[in-house]
Amino acid sequence: MTSRIPRDSRLRLVRPRPLAAAPRAMNQQRSRRPAPRPPEGTPAPAELARMARSGLAGAARVARWADAALGPGRGSATAAGRAILSDTTVGWAADDLGLTPAQVRADWDTARLAGLIEVHGDTARPGWRLRAWDRDDSAVLRGWVALFDAWSLAHPEPEDHGPAAVGEVVSAMPQVLSFLQLSAGPVPVPQLLDLLQQRVTELRTERYEVDYGPRSSGTAHPERSPEPEFGPAVPALALAGPGADDVPLAPLLDWALCALAAVGALTYGEGQATLTPLGSWAVWVKLEQICVAAQSPAGNIEQGAEDMLRGCAQLRPNAARAEYRAWLAARPVGSAVTELLDAARGEDALLRGLAFEALRVVGAPAEPEVRAVHDEPTLRPYALLWLAEHEGADPEDAHEVLTRAEATWLWVDTAAAVADHGEAPLLVRHLESAVQPTVPALLNEVCAVGHPRTVQVLVALAAAHPDPALAKAVRRAAFQVHTGG
């Protein structure tokens, strides 16, 4: 009696194909919801892009100078050992552009926040938006929205206030911005302060904090559903702490309004604030994304990262990415990235892979956090692939950044996800994605890599494989790992 698969276990295995290279689903249903129209009076996209170009003209000028002066092969790029603006480079840029050193540094920071310049470790390079700056209005608007999302980084925060109080204001400002957008005109600062105090109180109530300090002037509304948050790339902090209610919010509101004015989202003066056309459009876009997410079939906007990823596990790639975008739109970028990485650290390998797919949707704002975890053994292969693709590597070739041991660890982790959530034939086909040329070589390296799920993966593979000889070899390898042999 012969097997359907040759018994020669030295069957060669093909090169792995990353998840990003999976074929697109052609029969994915399109949403029938008509494209939303911005509020009446909103300028046309071309006019909004003109405003954004005008506001970011200085940043674009510095970015173009850096592209020409700090490119590969130029001695100035490594004048300070790093391709960033050292004091020497700042002086050089100031002389070339006719600016002060402070203006150069400010425009450089703005260019980084808007994605006109990307810094990777010790190298800097122009972002893709700079290449499309003069011809692509959507790229310009995306760059301005990236700056708007990072408003809390664009203006120094008050030094005499702790991070807890600053984090409260950052988390509460989306509701303040929504109120400004709905008001469609100037709003007195005292009214914004009252709204800010109410929202901060609600945030503390939602965290079930026991407040032993004096009450603030705002009143909580626990019966109201929490507003989805969007905007600044600042992580949500653990804000409980002694005396948190004693911190005056007026100076922090002044800081937030000044920071938003610095990025061009509003005008602030004479005791009132008004959204600019760009700011009003950006807030409307964020609110519309949240409304679309709330009406989506999957409806994962209110879930935590782990539950959201589980809900997306059965979706096609395009539908899953749409859910990721909606979920991210309702949260500060920093806290969303932290939550995704926490989900990736769990025991479920499927969630680990999905978390990094969601981080691919986040893009550049997630780079510092991903780079910070690339030394964690559980996350390292995923983080290295993410960073390679982010830095321009072809998804088909990104796996080349992994060592043999890292690639083997990733193979076992992916096999664990298949064993837990997939079908037996899929686990058998997973053999083809191994980097080892033969099954015996794969088994030897799998046994040596030290993945905690090695035994379970090998047992599941032996049970699923139709070749008795190969299944016996896999069971033997599982027994050796189990007994420490």
Short mmCIF file of C-alpha atoms in Angstrom, two decimals:
data_model
loop_
_atom_site.label_atom_id
_atom_site.label_comp_id
_atom_site.label_asym_id
_atom_site.label_seq_id
_atom_site.Cartn_x
_atom_site.Cartn_y
_atom_site.Cartn_z
CA MET A 1 0.00 0.00 0.00
CA THR A 2 1.51 3.30 -1.08
CA SER A 3 1.13 6.74 0.39
CA ARG A 4 -0.17 9.70 -1.55
CA ILE A 5 3.03 11.55 -0.60
CA PRO A 6 6.51 10.19 -1.36
CA ARG A 7 8.13 8.65 1.69
CA ASP A 8 11.39 10.39 0.95
CA SER A 9 11.31 12.84 3.85
CA ARG A 10 14.05 14.89 2.20
CA LEU A 11 11.36 16.57 0.14
CA ARG A 12 12.55 20.08 -0.65
CA LEU A 13 10.53 22.95 0.76
CA VAL A 14 9.80 26.16 -1.07
CA ARG A 15 10.66 29.67 0.10
CA PRO A 16 8.11 31.18 2.50
CA ARG A 17 5.58 33.71 1.29
CA PRO A 18 4.81 36.42 3.83
CA LEU A 19 1.27 37.15 4.83
CA ALA A 20 1.45 40.49 3.05
CA ALA A 21 1.87 38.66 -0.25
CA ALA A 22 -1.35 36.67 0.09
CA PRO A 23 -3.66 37.08 -2.89
CA ARG A 24 -6.30 39.71 -2.53
CA ALA A 25 -9.90 38.66 -2.08
CA MET A 26 -11.68 39.50 -5.32
CA ASN A 27 -15.17 38.87 -4.07
CA GLN A 28 -15.03 41.11 -1.05
CA GLN A 29 -18.26 43.09 -0.80
CA ARG A 30 -18.04 46.83 -1.11
CA SER A 31 -19.79 49.07 1.34
CA ARG A 32 -23.02 50.50 -0.01
CA ARG A 33 -22.80 53.49 2.27
CA PRO A 34 -22.50 56.62 0.11
CA ALA A 35 -19.38 58.70 0.44
CA PRO A 36 -19.99 61.28 3.19
CA ARG A 37 -19.95 64.95 2.33
CA PRO A 38 -18.08 67.41 4.54
CA PRO A 39 -20.07 70.12 6.33
CA GLU A 40 -21.33 73.02 4.27
CA GLY A 41 -18.70 75.69 3.89
CA THR A 42 -15.75 73.30 3.97
CA PRO A 43 -13.24 74.30 1.28
CA ALA A 44 -12.56 71.94 -1.60
CA PRO A 45 -9.69 69.45 -1.17
CA ALA A 46 -7.48 71.46 -3.52
CA GLU A 47 -7.98 74.58 -1.41
CA LEU A 48 -7.35 72.63 1.81
CA ALA A 49 -4.15 71.25 0.31
CA ARG A 50 -3.08 74.79 -0.65
CA MET A 51 -3.59 75.87 2.99
CA ALA A 52 -1.60 72.86 4.21
CA ARG A 53 1.25 73.58 1.78
CA SER A 54 1.33 77.17 2.97
CA GLY A 55 1.42 76.17 6.63
CA LEU A 56 4.12 73.58 6.05
CA ALA A 57 6.20 75.57 3.59
CA GLY A 58 9.06 76.00 6.06
CA ALA A 59 9.08 72.31 6.93
CA ALA A 60 9.07 71.34 3.25
CA ARG A 61 11.93 73.76 2.57
CA VAL A 62 14.11 72.24 5.31
CA ALA A 63 13.17 68.73 4.16
CA ARG A 64 14.28 69.50 0.60
CA TRP A 65 17.50 71.01 1.89
CA ALA A 66 18.16 67.89 3.95
CA ASP A 67 17.39 65.69 0.95
CA ALA A 68 20.00 67.51 -1.11
CA ALA A 69 22.62 68.13 1.58
CA LEU A 70 22.36 65.07 3.82
CA GLY A 71 21.84 62.39 1.21
CA PRO A 72 23.91 59.18 1.05
CA GLY A 73 27.59 59.66 0.27
CA ARG A 74 27.82 63.26 1.48
CA GLY A 75 30.36 63.93 4.19
CA SER A 76 28.06 66.28 6.06
CA ALA A 77 25.61 63.51 6.71
CA THR A 78 27.93 62.00 9.28
CA ALA A 79 29.47 65.18 10.64
CA ALA A 80 28.25 64.32 14.13
CA GLY A 81 28.20 60.57 13.65
CA ARG A 82 24.47 60.71 12.92
CA ALA A 83 22.44 61.86 9.93
CA ILE A 84 20.32 64.21 12.05
CA LEU A 85 20.62 67.90 12.78
CA SER A 86 23.70 68.33 14.95
CA ASP A 87 24.74 71.83 15.97
CA THR A 88 27.12 71.95 13.01
CA THR A 89 24.41 70.87 10.58
CA VAL A 90 21.93 73.35 12.05
CA GLY A 91 24.41 76.17 11.48
CA TRP A 92 25.02 75.02 7.94
CA ALA A 93 21.29 74.84 7.20
CA ALA A 94 20.71 78.25 8.76
CA ASP A 95 23.39 79.80 6.52
CA ASP A 96 22.07 78.12 3.38
CA LEU A 97 18.41 78.93 4.03
CA GLY A 98 18.77 82.34 5.65
CA LEU A 99 17.08 81.20 8.87
CA THR A 100 17.98 81.26 12.53
CA PRO A 101 19.09 78.00 14.18
CA ALA A 102 15.86 77.96 16.22
CA GLN A 103 13.78 78.20 13.04
CA VAL A 104 15.74 75.37 11.44
CA ARG A 105 15.18 73.09 14.43
CA ALA A 106 11.48 73.96 14.59
CA ASP A 107 10.96 73.33 10.86
CA TRP A 108 12.96 70.09 11.11
CA ASP A 109 10.73 68.83 13.93
CA THR A 110 7.61 69.83 12.00
CA ALA A 111 8.89 68.01 8.90
CA ARG A 112 9.44 64.85 10.93
CA LEU A 113 5.97 65.00 12.48
CA ALA A 114 4.39 65.56 9.06
CA GLY A 115 6.27 62.64 7.49
CA LEU A 116 8.36 64.80 5.16
CA ILE A 117 11.49 63.41 6.79
CA GLU A 118 11.88 59.91 8.21
CA VAL A 119 14.60 59.11 10.73
CA HIS A 120 15.61 55.47 11.11
CA GLY A 121 18.18 54.92 13.80
CA ASP A 122 21.20 57.01 12.79
CA THR A 123 20.03 57.84 9.27
CA ALA A 124 17.56 60.37 7.91
CA ARG A 125 15.88 60.25 4.54
CA PRO A 126 13.04 62.09 2.78
CA GLY A 127 9.59 60.67 3.29
CA TRP A 128 7.40 59.63 0.40
CA ARG A 129 5.16 62.66 0.98
CA LEU A 130 8.02 64.99 0.09
CA ARG A 131 8.37 63.30 -3.31
CA ALA A 132 4.65 63.83 -3.99
CA TRP A 133 4.38 67.21 -2.28
CA ASP A 134 3.86 69.38 -5.36
CA ARG A 135 1.59 67.07 -7.34
CA ASP A 136 -0.50 65.04 -4.88
CA ASP A 137 -3.04 66.93 -2.76
CA SER A 138 -3.94 63.80 -0.79
CA ALA A 139 -0.30 63.32 0.25
CA VAL A 140 -0.18 66.92 1.48
CA LEU A 141 -3.39 66.53 3.47
CA ARG A 142 -2.19 63.25 4.97
CA GLY A 143 1.00 64.97 6.05
CA TRP A 144 -0.93 67.79 7.69
CA VAL A 145 -3.25 65.33 9.46
CA ALA A 146 -0.17 63.47 10.76
CA LEU A 147 1.02 66.79 12.23
CA PHE A 148 -2.44 67.43 13.65
CA ASP A 149 -2.45 63.99 15.28
CA ALA A 150 0.87 64.83 16.93
CA TRP A 151 -0.18 68.27 18.20
CA SER A 152 0.92 67.49 21.76
CA LEU A 153 4.49 66.95 20.50
CA ALA A 154 4.61 70.15 18.49
CA HIS A 155 4.66 72.52 21.48
CA PRO A 156 6.56 72.03 24.76
CA GLU A 157 4.28 71.00 27.60
CA PRO A 158 4.32 72.95 30.87
CA GLU A 159 7.24 71.88 33.02
CA ASP A 160 5.42 72.49 36.29
CA HIS A 161 2.73 69.88 35.60
CA GLY A 162 3.21 66.14 35.94
CA PRO A 163 2.69 63.64 33.13
CA ALA A 164 -0.56 62.42 34.72
CA ALA A 165 -2.26 65.80 34.42
CA VAL A 166 -0.89 66.31 30.90
CA GLY A 167 -2.13 62.86 29.89
CA GLU A 168 -5.61 63.68 31.19
CA VAL A 169 -5.81 66.79 29.06
CA VAL A 170 -4.47 64.99 25.98
CA SER A 171 -7.11 62.27 26.41
CA ALA A 172 -9.88 64.84 26.93
CA MET A 173 -9.05 67.20 24.06
CA PRO A 174 -10.81 65.17 21.32
CA GLN A 175 -14.16 66.03 22.90
CA VAL A 176 -13.14 69.69 23.12
CA LEU A 177 -12.19 69.66 19.45
CA SER A 178 -15.47 67.98 18.54
CA PHE A 179 -17.35 70.74 20.39
CA LEU A 180 -15.39 73.39 18.52
CA GLN A 181 -16.17 71.70 15.22
CA LEU A 182 -19.89 71.50 15.96
CA SER A 183 -19.95 75.12 17.13
CA ALA A 184 -18.59 76.29 13.74
CA GLY A 185 -17.38 79.55 15.21
CA PRO A 186 -15.55 81.20 18.11
CA VAL A 187 -16.02 79.59 21.52
CA PRO A 188 -15.08 81.37 24.77
CA VAL A 189 -12.22 79.77 26.67
CA PRO A 190 -14.21 79.52 29.95
CA GLN A 191 -16.76 77.35 28.14
CA LEU A 192 -13.99 75.11 26.82
CA LEU A 193 -12.48 74.90 30.30
CA ASP A 194 -15.80 73.77 31.76
CA LEU A 195 -16.10 71.10 29.06
CA LEU A 196 -12.52 69.97 29.69
CA GLN A 197 -13.18 69.65 33.42
CA GLN A 198 -16.29 67.56 32.76
CA ARG A 199 -14.43 65.24 30.40
CA VAL A 200 -11.51 64.77 32.81
CA THR A 201 -13.99 63.89 35.56
CA GLU A 202 -15.65 61.36 33.24
CA LEU A 203 -12.29 59.78 32.44
CA ARG A 204 -11.57 59.33 36.13
CA THR A 205 -15.05 57.89 36.71
CA GLU A 206 -14.59 55.40 33.86
CA ARG A 207 -11.40 54.16 35.52
CA TYR A 208 -13.28 53.61 38.81
CA GLU A 209 -10.86 55.81 40.66
CA VAL A 210 -11.54 56.46 44.33
CA ASP A 211 -11.16 60.21 44.66
CA TYR A 212 -10.19 61.40 48.14
CA GLY A 213 -9.21 64.92 47.08
CA PRO A 214 -11.36 68.04 46.70
CA ARG A 215 -13.86 67.99 43.85
CA SER A 216 -13.26 69.98 40.71
CA SER A 217 -15.84 72.49 39.52
CA GLY A 218 -16.95 70.20 36.69
CA THR A 219 -19.57 67.52 37.26
CA ALA A 220 -19.36 63.97 36.06
CA HIS A 221 -21.88 62.47 33.68
CA PRO A 222 -21.38 58.74 34.17
CA GLU A 223 -24.63 57.99 32.41
CA ARG A 224 -23.23 59.32 29.14
CA SER A 225 -21.46 56.89 26.89
CA PRO A 226 -17.75 57.66 26.59
CA GLU A 227 -16.73 59.58 23.51
CA PRO A 228 -14.31 57.79 21.20
CA GLU A 229 -10.89 59.39 21.31
CA PHE A 230 -8.70 60.35 18.41
CA GLY A 231 -5.74 62.48 17.62
CA PRO A 232 -2.45 62.94 19.44
CA ALA A 233 0.26 60.34 19.28
CA VAL A 234 0.64 60.21 23.06
CA PRO A 235 0.01 57.05 25.08
CA ALA A 236 -2.83 56.97 27.53
CA LEU A 237 -1.27 57.08 30.96
CA ALA A 238 -2.25 55.57 34.26
CA LEU A 239 -3.57 58.82 35.61
CA ALA A 240 -4.53 57.93 39.15
CA GLY A 241 -2.36 59.55 41.74
CA PRO A 242 -2.49 61.50 44.94
CA GLY A 243 -3.68 65.05 44.48
CA ALA A 244 -4.58 64.61 40.81
CA ASP A 245 -7.76 66.67 41.29
CA ASP A 246 -5.74 69.54 42.74
CA VAL A 247 -4.02 70.25 39.41
CA PRO A 248 -5.51 73.39 37.79
CA LEU A 249 -6.63 72.68 34.24
CA ALA A 250 -6.62 76.25 32.96
CA PRO A 251 -2.84 76.37 32.26
CA LEU A 252 -3.01 72.97 30.59
CA LEU A 253 -5.93 74.05 28.41
CA ASP A 254 -3.90 77.12 27.44
CA TRP A 255 -0.99 74.82 26.51
CA ALA A 256 -3.24 72.55 24.44
CA LEU A 257 -4.83 75.45 22.56
CA CYS A 258 -1.41 77.00 21.90
CA ALA A 259 -0.10 73.65 20.60
CA LEU A 260 -3.11 73.21 18.31
CA ALA A 261 -2.67 76.79 17.09
CA ALA A 262 1.01 76.05 16.41
CA VAL A 263 0.08 73.26 13.98
CA GLY A 264 -2.57 75.40 12.31
CA ALA A 265 -5.64 73.59 13.64
CA LEU A 266 -7.20 76.64 15.32
CA THR A 267 -6.78 80.32 16.09
CA TYR A 268 -6.47 81.30 19.73
CA GLY A 269 -6.61 84.77 21.19
CA GLU A 270 -8.73 87.36 22.96
CA GLY A 271 -10.24 84.74 25.24
CA GLN A 272 -11.69 82.51 22.52
CA ALA A 273 -10.71 79.73 20.12
CA THR A 274 -11.89 78.95 16.59
CA LEU A 275 -11.05 76.02 14.38
CA THR A 276 -9.37 76.86 11.10
CA PRO A 277 -10.84 75.37 7.91
CA LEU A 278 -8.10 72.73 8.02
CA GLY A 279 -8.75 71.96 11.67
CA SER A 280 -12.51 71.76 11.17
CA TRP A 281 -12.06 69.42 8.20
CA ALA A 282 -9.61 67.18 10.10
CA VAL A 283 -11.93 66.86 13.11
CA TRP A 284 -14.84 66.06 10.78
CA VAL A 285 -12.76 63.36 9.07
CA LYS A 286 -11.94 61.79 12.45
CA LEU A 287 -15.56 61.88 13.58
CA GLU A 288 -16.72 60.42 10.29
CA GLN A 289 -14.24 57.55 10.61
CA ILE A 290 -15.61 56.80 14.06
CA CYS A 291 -19.21 56.90 12.80
CA VAL A 292 -18.36 54.55 9.91
CA ALA A 293 -16.67 52.17 12.34
CA ALA A 294 -19.67 52.19 14.64
CA GLN A 295 -21.89 51.20 11.69
CA SER A 296 -19.55 48.56 10.31
CA PRO A 297 -20.65 44.90 10.28
CA ALA A 298 -17.77 43.83 12.51
CA GLY A 299 -18.25 46.70 14.97
CA ASN A 300 -15.00 46.30 16.89
CA ILE A 301 -14.48 49.96 17.68
CA GLU A 302 -15.39 49.64 21.38
CA GLN A 303 -13.39 46.45 21.96
CA GLY A 304 -9.93 46.20 23.45
CA ALA A 305 -7.08 45.24 21.16
CA GLU A 306 -7.21 41.53 21.96
CA ASP A 307 -10.98 41.22 21.39
CA MET A 308 -10.73 43.37 18.27
CA LEU A 309 -8.04 41.12 16.82
CA ARG A 310 -10.09 38.01 17.61
CA GLY A 311 -13.04 39.60 15.85
CA CYS A 312 -10.88 40.26 12.78
CA ALA A 313 -9.42 36.74 12.66
CA GLN A 314 -12.16 35.43 10.37
CA LEU A 315 -12.25 38.48 8.08
CA ARG A 316 -10.63 38.70 4.69
CA PRO A 317 -7.44 40.81 4.59
CA ASN A 318 -9.07 43.94 3.14
CA ALA A 319 -11.96 43.81 5.59
CA ALA A 320 -9.58 43.25 8.49
CA ARG A 321 -7.48 46.26 7.49
CA ALA A 322 -10.62 48.38 7.35
CA GLU A 323 -11.43 47.32 10.91
CA TYR A 324 -7.89 48.11 12.03
CA ARG A 325 -8.15 51.60 10.53
CA ALA A 326 -11.50 52.26 12.19
CA TRP A 327 -10.30 50.97 15.56
CA LEU A 328 -7.16 53.09 15.34
CA ALA A 329 -9.10 56.19 14.33
CA ALA A 330 -11.00 56.08 17.62
CA ARG A 331 -7.87 56.10 19.82
CA PRO A 332 -4.71 58.08 20.42
CA VAL A 333 -2.02 56.45 18.31
CA GLY A 334 0.37 55.90 21.21
CA SER A 335 -2.09 54.06 23.42
CA ALA A 336 -3.34 51.99 20.46
CA VAL A 337 0.20 50.84 19.63
CA THR A 338 0.87 49.97 23.27
CA GLU A 339 -2.36 47.97 23.43
CA LEU A 340 -1.53 46.07 20.24
CA LEU A 341 1.94 45.17 21.50
CA ASP A 342 0.48 43.98 24.80
CA ALA A 343 -1.88 41.71 22.85
CA ALA A 344 1.07 40.44 20.81
CA ARG A 345 2.87 39.40 24.01
CA GLY A 346 0.09 36.95 24.92
CA GLU A 347 0.06 33.22 24.41
CA ASP A 348 -2.09 33.21 21.28
CA ALA A 349 0.24 33.21 18.28
CA LEU A 350 -2.59 34.16 15.93
CA LEU A 351 -3.14 37.42 17.79
CA ARG A 352 0.59 38.07 17.61
CA GLY A 353 0.58 37.97 13.83
CA LEU A 354 -2.64 39.99 13.57
CA ALA A 355 -1.30 42.62 15.96
CA PHE A 356 1.64 43.29 13.68
CA GLU A 357 -0.69 43.42 10.68
CA ALA A 358 -2.59 46.15 12.53
CA LEU A 359 0.72 47.89 13.28
CA ARG A 360 1.43 47.93 9.54
CA VAL A 361 -1.73 50.00 9.20
CA VAL A 362 -0.41 52.38 11.86
CA GLY A 363 2.80 52.91 9.89
CA ALA A 364 5.53 55.37 10.91
CA PRO A 365 4.04 56.47 14.28
CA ALA A 366 4.50 52.91 15.55
CA GLU A 367 8.20 52.70 14.67
CA PRO A 368 9.68 53.81 18.05
CA GLU A 369 7.57 51.32 20.00
CA VAL A 370 8.25 48.48 17.56
CA ARG A 371 11.97 49.24 17.59
CA ALA A 372 11.89 49.22 21.40
CA VAL A 373 10.51 45.65 21.56
CA HIS A 374 12.61 44.05 18.83
CA ASP A 375 14.89 42.50 21.48
CA GLU A 376 12.01 40.63 23.16
CA PRO A 377 12.34 36.99 22.01
CA THR A 378 8.61 36.52 21.50
CA LEU A 379 8.22 39.62 19.35
CA ARG A 380 11.64 39.87 17.70
CA PRO A 381 10.95 38.09 14.37
CA TYR A 382 7.70 39.99 13.87
CA ALA A 383 9.32 43.30 14.81
CA LEU A 384 12.29 42.74 12.48
CA LEU A 385 9.97 41.97 9.55
CA TRP A 386 7.85 45.03 10.37
CA LEU A 387 10.90 47.29 10.51
CA ALA A 388 12.34 45.87 7.28
CA GLU A 389 9.09 46.51 5.41
CA HIS A 390 8.76 49.95 6.99
CA GLU A 391 12.25 50.84 5.79
CA GLY A 392 11.37 49.91 2.22
CA ALA A 393 12.14 46.22 1.86
CA ASP A 394 9.93 44.22 -0.48
CA PRO A 395 7.53 42.07 1.58
CA GLU A 396 8.66 39.08 -0.49
CA ASP A 397 12.27 39.63 0.61
CA ALA A 398 11.78 41.02 4.12
CA HIS A 399 12.34 37.56 5.65
CA GLU A 400 16.00 37.83 4.65
CA VAL A 401 16.62 40.07 7.68
CA LEU A 402 15.95 37.09 9.97
CA THR A 403 18.62 34.66 11.07
CA ARG A 404 18.00 30.97 10.51
CA ALA A 405 17.04 30.52 14.16
CA GLU A 406 14.67 33.52 14.09
CA ALA A 407 13.01 32.25 10.92
CA THR A 408 12.59 28.82 12.51
CA TRP A 409 11.11 30.34 15.66
CA LEU A 410 8.65 32.29 13.51
CA TRP A 411 7.74 29.11 11.62
CA VAL A 412 6.92 27.33 14.90
CA ASP A 413 4.93 30.32 16.17
CA THR A 414 2.91 30.50 12.97
CA ALA A 415 2.38 26.74 13.08
CA ALA A 416 1.03 27.13 16.62
CA ALA A 417 -1.50 29.65 15.33
CA VAL A 418 -2.51 27.25 12.56
CA ALA A 419 -2.79 24.34 14.99
CA ASP A 420 -4.98 26.38 17.36
CA HIS A 421 -7.24 28.03 14.81
CA GLY A 422 -6.81 26.30 11.45
CA GLU A 423 -7.52 22.95 9.85
CA ALA A 424 -5.21 19.95 9.54
CA PRO A 425 -4.53 20.36 5.77
CA LEU A 426 -3.44 23.94 6.39
CA LEU A 427 -0.91 22.76 8.97
CA VAL A 428 0.47 20.23 6.47
CA ARG A 429 0.80 22.94 3.81
CA HIS A 430 2.60 25.10 6.37
CA LEU A 431 5.58 22.78 5.89
CA GLU A 432 6.17 24.47 2.54
CA SER A 433 6.88 27.81 4.20
CA ALA A 434 9.90 26.56 6.18
CA VAL A 435 13.32 27.92 5.28
CA GLN A 436 14.98 24.52 5.73
CA PRO A 437 15.48 22.57 2.49
CA THR A 438 14.50 19.18 3.97
CA VAL A 439 12.12 17.88 6.60
CA PRO A 440 14.92 16.29 8.72
CA ALA A 441 16.76 19.62 8.77
CA LEU A 442 13.54 21.38 9.75
CA LEU A 443 12.93 18.94 12.62
CA ASN A 444 16.48 19.29 13.91
CA GLU A 445 16.30 23.08 13.98
CA VAL A 446 12.76 23.18 15.34
CA CYS A 447 13.84 20.98 18.24
CA ALA A 448 16.81 23.27 18.94
CA VAL A 449 15.08 26.65 18.67
CA GLY A 450 13.38 26.45 22.07
CA HIS A 451 9.88 27.66 21.22
CA PRO A 452 7.50 26.88 24.13
CA ARG A 453 4.89 25.40 21.75
CA THR A 454 7.29 23.07 19.92
CA VAL A 455 5.90 19.82 21.34
CA GLN A 456 2.26 20.76 20.67
CA VAL A 457 3.08 21.86 17.13
CA LEU A 458 4.94 18.65 16.30
CA VAL A 459 2.22 16.45 17.79
CA ALA A 460 -0.44 18.28 15.78
CA LEU A 461 1.65 18.03 12.61
CA ALA A 462 2.19 14.29 13.12
CA ALA A 463 -1.53 13.77 13.60
CA ALA A 464 -2.37 15.76 10.48
CA HIS A 465 0.23 14.49 8.02
CA PRO A 466 -0.94 11.65 5.73
CA ASP A 467 2.53 10.13 5.26
CA PRO A 468 3.01 7.50 8.04
CA ALA A 469 6.81 7.57 7.80
CA LEU A 470 7.02 11.32 8.05
CA ALA A 471 4.42 11.40 10.84
CA LYS A 472 6.47 8.85 12.78
CA ALA A 473 9.60 10.98 12.44
CA VAL A 474 7.72 14.05 13.64
CA ARG A 475 6.30 12.16 16.66
CA ARG A 476 9.79 10.97 17.51
CA ALA A 477 11.06 14.55 17.41
CA ALA A 478 8.18 15.68 19.63
CA PHE A 479 9.03 12.94 22.15
CA GLN A 480 12.68 13.97 22.17
CA VAL A 481 11.78 17.59 22.89
CA HIS A 482 9.33 16.50 25.59
CA THR A 483 11.91 14.34 27.35
CA GLY A 484 14.74 16.81 26.89
CA GLY A 485 16.64 14.59 24.48
#
